[in-house]
Amino acid sequence: MEFGISTFGEVTPDHVPGRALNAHTRMQELLEEAKLSDEIGLDVFAVGEHHRPDFIISAPEVALGAIASVTKNIRLSSSVTVLSSADPVRTFQNFATLDLISNGRAEIMAGRGSFIESFPLFGYHLNDYDELFIEKLDMLTQINNNEVLSWQGKYRAPIRERGVYPRPYQDKLPIWLAIGGTPASAARAGRMGLGMTVAVLGGMPKQFLNIVKLFRQSGADAGHNPDTLPLAINSQMYIAGDSETAANEFWPTYEKLMNRVGEERGWSPITRGQYEYLRSPEGPLFVGSVQEVVDKIIYQSKLFNHTRFLAQIIKGELPHDKMLNSIELLGRKVVPAVRQQLQAKL
């Protein structure tokens, strides 16, 4: 199993036309988090695209390019690239450039996005939400497989016998699909033989088991070996020295984030009781002691047999040194313990 960090780069909005001091500080912290993740031997660092004042990553490729300059081994991924409102040619070029800079460490995690700000920002209609993604994913995979492209679709000008450059250092860019639980997306990833990342954030993990089964069955039906299809689970994480400390330190940040998003989506305010339920041994939140996080990863491994675990960090109001400590505990304590237990079962 591979282990990594994912982040959206949460930030306190500056609400200024320039001199964005909070954004500047958070970006410097992000580089520190990535550098530490590399130094302690984590496998992946992923940054997700948003176009909101409370997140700083609107251009994952640019942020990952900076991260490439301060790391040596860790793989560099988006977590997610909102492909529906992006140009597949430019997306490929940007990630191929990142691949050349990083000596072959780039990946694309494509998704439709859980927020919709990018659609009006780039001139797309939400009525075309699904069709845009399907068409652009097809184009992106064709570019990845062919140096010279001929392609025609509904939402973009056609291309006739044009090369798309630069080409990556790797044979091909690894492309993953990021999904939140939509069966059609899981089936699509399986049919196309792509890796799939499932965001297990709010529901109980066992509720996602049918999605994973559909992914592997769709892959098998399309002629792919289901045992070799990459599968990642992405869940929110915060680790401290003991369970109570982790819970108390993370709760204010988690409450603020969930209620801010919940207000936009019409959810009721989250309670501390709900939070503790999500932290339970079979819940989706990886918030607790080292041993609790180890046990939860092992539990989910039995459920999903996944090949990658991405710990989504949410800094919020937490001091940066506590966030760095959480990452370090993941890399130096949790990962060796999980790998030892998984190896013992082989």
XYZ file of C-alpha atoms in Angstrom, residues 49 51 61 78 80-89 91 108-140 151 154-156 176-178 185 188:
57
model
C -8.081 22.527 -7.425
C -11.639 28.559 -7.104
C 0.377 22.130 -11.656
C -3.602 16.750 -8.213
C -8.416 16.897 -7.964
C -8.077 18.543 -11.381
C -11.566 19.802 -12.308
C -11.407 18.465 -15.841
C -14.964 19.502 -16.739
C -13.968 23.178 -16.807
C -10.378 22.718 -18.008
C -8.870 22.301 -21.464
C -7.514 18.739 -21.800
C -4.687 19.844 -24.092
C -3.958 20.098 -18.695
C -3.311 13.557 -12.789
C -6.334 12.925 -10.603
C -9.277 14.062 -12.685
C -12.748 14.723 -11.358
C -15.913 16.714 -11.854
C -15.375 18.719 -8.686
C -17.481 18.977 -5.539
C -17.761 22.770 -5.891
C -19.095 24.552 -8.957
C -17.250 27.905 -8.974
C -15.067 26.947 -11.934
C -18.027 26.544 -14.305
C -19.181 30.183 -14.493
C -15.583 31.340 -14.042
C -14.491 29.634 -17.264
C -17.735 30.019 -19.174
C -19.319 26.568 -18.837
C -22.898 25.626 -18.006
C -23.834 23.372 -15.106
C -26.444 21.760 -17.361
C -23.492 20.161 -19.184
C -21.844 18.940 -15.964
C -21.690 15.231 -16.868
C -21.224 15.506 -20.623
C -18.333 17.925 -20.260
C -16.448 15.548 -18.021
C -17.026 12.470 -20.190
C -15.927 14.250 -23.353
C -12.873 15.883 -21.831
C -11.743 12.695 -20.122
C -11.892 10.918 -23.467
C -9.769 13.633 -25.034
C -7.240 13.628 -22.198
C -10.244 14.378 -32.194
C -19.241 18.761 -28.878
C -17.769 21.255 -26.431
C -14.374 22.023 -27.950
C -6.789 8.556 -11.786
C -10.467 9.357 -11.462
C -11.559 11.010 -8.225
C -18.065 7.276 -12.279
C -16.292 4.460 -16.019
